[in-house]
């Protein structure tokens, strides 16, 4: 079955860095784009970054452009989110997500359990 496991969260001071990892299993990782989302307390879950199957194209939320970098290693079935220059407003639970078409062509979203990132002095 499809499984996504995020790791790498933690407590970091403003201006610090963290690298999140998303370990994927149960599907052909290299065939699907991957995305990172985050959800802060009391807020909607929001898209942070996305990456195509080969990593040749990426996109970012305006709030993280120039600070975050999404990447992937298809040989290891891993997706990453490198977060630099972290701000208190980056505090959230971070999730990775993949959408896989089902037998009827309708994509089904799979989410990891999330990893907590807290930016505070």
mmCIF file of C-alpha atoms in Angstrom:
data_model
loop_
_atom_site.group_PDB
_atom_site.id
_atom_site.type_symbol
_atom_site.label_atom_id
_atom_site.label_comp_id
_atom_site.label_asym_id
_atom_site.label_seq_id
_atom_site.Cartn_x
_atom_site.Cartn_y
_atom_site.Cartn_z
ATOM 1 C CA UNK A 1 0.000 0.000 0.000
ATOM 2 C CA UNK A 2 1.021 3.597 -0.537
ATOM 3 C CA UNK A 3 2.960 5.004 2.380
ATOM 4 C CA UNK A 4 4.597 8.390 2.926
ATOM 5 C CA UNK A 5 6.686 9.053 6.008
ATOM 6 C CA UNK A 6 7.981 12.542 6.795
ATOM 7 C CA UNK A 7 10.967 13.121 9.042
ATOM 8 C CA UNK A 8 13.310 15.973 9.901
ATOM 9 C CA UNK A 9 11.068 18.386 11.756
ATOM 10 C CA UNK A 10 11.977 20.003 15.021
ATOM 11 C CA UNK A 11 12.553 23.223 16.917
ATOM 12 C CA UNK A 12 14.798 25.787 15.260
ATOM 13 C CA UNK A 13 15.608 29.424 15.917
ATOM 14 C CA UNK A 14 14.581 32.147 13.472
ATOM 15 C CA UNK A 15 17.064 32.291 10.635
ATOM 16 C CA UNK A 16 17.927 28.625 11.016
ATOM 17 C CA UNK A 17 17.573 25.723 8.604
ATOM 18 C CA UNK A 18 15.960 22.304 8.501
ATOM 19 C CA UNK A 19 15.743 19.609 5.853
ATOM 20 C CA UNK A 20 12.600 17.536 5.737
ATOM 21 C CA UNK A 21 12.514 14.121 4.089
ATOM 22 C CA UNK A 22 9.577 12.154 2.734
ATOM 23 C CA UNK A 23 10.160 8.418 2.321
ATOM 24 C CA UNK A 24 7.774 6.860 -0.185
ATOM 25 C CA UNK A 25 6.791 3.234 -0.683
ATOM 26 C CA UNK A 26 4.052 1.150 -2.247
ATOM 27 C CA UNK A 27 4.074 2.883 -5.641
ATOM 28 C CA UNK A 28 6.485 3.709 -8.461
ATOM 29 C CA UNK A 29 7.883 6.892 -6.982
ATOM 30 C CA UNK A 30 9.567 8.141 -10.144
ATOM 31 C CA UNK A 31 6.244 8.207 -12.018
ATOM 32 C CA UNK A 32 4.532 10.862 -9.901
ATOM 33 C CA UNK A 33 4.986 14.518 -9.015
ATOM 34 C CA UNK A 34 5.397 15.187 -5.313
ATOM 35 C CA UNK A 35 4.209 18.095 -3.218
ATOM 36 C CA UNK A 36 4.799 19.497 0.248
ATOM 37 C CA UNK A 37 2.022 21.165 2.220
ATOM 38 C CA UNK A 38 1.883 22.717 5.657
ATOM 39 C CA UNK A 39 -0.808 23.478 8.173
ATOM 40 C CA UNK A 40 -0.432 25.978 10.974
ATOM 41 C CA UNK A 41 -2.747 25.943 14.013
ATOM 42 C CA UNK A 42 -6.127 27.387 13.135
ATOM 43 C CA UNK A 43 -5.275 27.728 9.456
ATOM 44 C CA UNK A 44 -6.047 25.884 6.249
ATOM 45 C CA UNK A 45 -3.537 23.431 4.856
ATOM 46 C CA UNK A 46 -1.543 25.216 2.157
ATOM 47 C CA UNK A 47 0.688 24.176 -0.719
ATOM 48 C CA UNK A 48 4.354 24.921 -0.059
ATOM 49 C CA UNK A 49 6.179 23.399 -3.015
ATOM 50 C CA UNK A 50 5.849 20.892 -5.832
ATOM 51 C CA UNK A 51 8.235 18.970 -8.060
ATOM 52 C CA UNK A 52 7.778 17.069 -11.288
ATOM 53 C CA UNK A 53 8.696 13.432 -11.803
ATOM 54 C CA UNK A 54 12.261 14.097 -12.927
ATOM 55 C CA UNK A 55 12.799 17.141 -10.758
ATOM 56 C CA UNK A 56 13.128 19.287 -13.842
ATOM 57 C CA UNK A 57 10.444 21.707 -12.753
ATOM 58 C CA UNK A 58 9.493 23.042 -9.353
ATOM 59 C CA UNK A 59 7.017 25.542 -7.985
ATOM 60 C CA UNK A 60 6.745 27.367 -4.684
ATOM 61 C CA UNK A 61 4.325 29.389 -2.637
ATOM 62 C CA UNK A 62 5.242 33.062 -2.723
ATOM 63 C CA UNK A 63 5.825 32.997 1.029
ATOM 64 C CA UNK A 64 8.726 30.531 0.726
ATOM 65 C CA UNK A 65 10.289 31.445 -2.625
ATOM 66 C CA UNK A 66 14.011 31.988 -2.329
ATOM 67 C CA UNK A 67 14.147 30.277 1.081
ATOM 68 C CA UNK A 68 12.862 26.728 0.492
ATOM 69 C CA UNK A 69 14.047 24.183 -2.071
ATOM 70 C CA UNK A 70 12.203 21.024 -3.031
ATOM 71 C CA UNK A 71 14.107 18.113 -4.523
ATOM 72 C CA UNK A 72 13.840 14.369 -4.996
ATOM 73 C CA UNK A 73 16.004 11.277 -5.323
ATOM 74 C CA UNK A 74 14.158 8.754 -7.463
ATOM 75 C CA UNK A 75 16.771 6.059 -6.811
ATOM 76 C CA UNK A 76 16.049 6.270 -3.077
ATOM 77 C CA UNK A 77 12.306 7.035 -3.255
ATOM 78 C CA UNK A 78 12.837 10.207 -1.277
ATOM 79 C CA UNK A 79 11.545 13.753 -1.558
ATOM 80 C CA UNK A 80 13.130 16.616 0.339
ATOM 81 C CA UNK A 81 12.295 20.098 1.472
ATOM 82 C CA UNK A 82 15.301 22.213 2.375
ATOM 83 C CA UNK A 83 14.162 25.163 4.474
ATOM 84 C CA UNK A 84 16.510 28.083 5.052
ATOM 85 C CA UNK A 85 16.089 31.464 6.709
ATOM 86 C CA UNK A 86 13.194 30.112 8.719
ATOM 87 C CA UNK A 87 10.690 32.511 10.219
ATOM 88 C CA UNK A 88 8.225 32.078 13.093
ATOM 89 C CA UNK A 89 5.416 32.118 10.532
ATOM 90 C CA UNK A 90 6.853 28.926 9.007
ATOM 91 C CA UNK A 91 5.772 27.078 12.152
ATOM 92 C CA UNK A 92 3.406 24.322 11.050
ATOM 93 C CA UNK A 93 2.991 20.619 10.529
ATOM 94 C CA UNK A 94 4.541 19.752 7.165
ATOM 95 C CA UNK A 95 3.105 17.003 4.985
ATOM 96 C CA UNK A 96 4.137 15.382 1.749
ATOM 97 C CA UNK A 97 1.510 14.294 -0.709
ATOM 98 C CA UNK A 98 1.193 12.243 -3.879
ATOM 99 C CA UNK A 99 -1.816 11.868 -6.161
ATOM 100 C CA UNK A 100 -2.207 8.530 -7.902
ATOM 101 C CA UNK A 101 -4.892 7.845 -10.503
ATOM 102 C CA UNK A 102 -7.219 5.007 -9.579
ATOM 103 C CA UNK A 103 -8.739 2.423 -11.918
ATOM 104 C CA UNK A 104 -11.365 4.944 -13.019
ATOM 105 C CA UNK A 105 -8.805 7.651 -13.780
ATOM 106 C CA UNK A 106 -9.711 9.772 -10.775
ATOM 107 C CA UNK A 107 -6.637 10.693 -8.741
ATOM 108 C CA UNK A 108 -6.535 9.736 -5.099
ATOM 109 C CA UNK A 109 -4.458 11.818 -2.714
ATOM 110 C CA UNK A 110 -2.157 10.100 -0.240
ATOM 111 C CA UNK A 111 -0.685 12.003 2.696
ATOM 112 C CA UNK A 112 1.997 11.302 5.215
ATOM 113 C CA UNK A 113 1.445 11.692 8.944
ATOM 114 C CA UNK A 114 3.260 15.034 9.007
ATOM 115 C CA UNK A 115 6.267 16.392 10.842
ATOM 116 C CA UNK A 116 6.174 19.380 13.199
ATOM 117 C CA UNK A 117 8.366 22.385 12.467
ATOM 118 C CA UNK A 118 8.559 25.042 15.167
ATOM 119 C CA UNK A 119 10.491 28.255 14.602
ATOM 120 C CA UNK A 120 11.019 30.103 17.842
ATOM 121 C CA UNK A 121 13.706 31.757 19.896
#
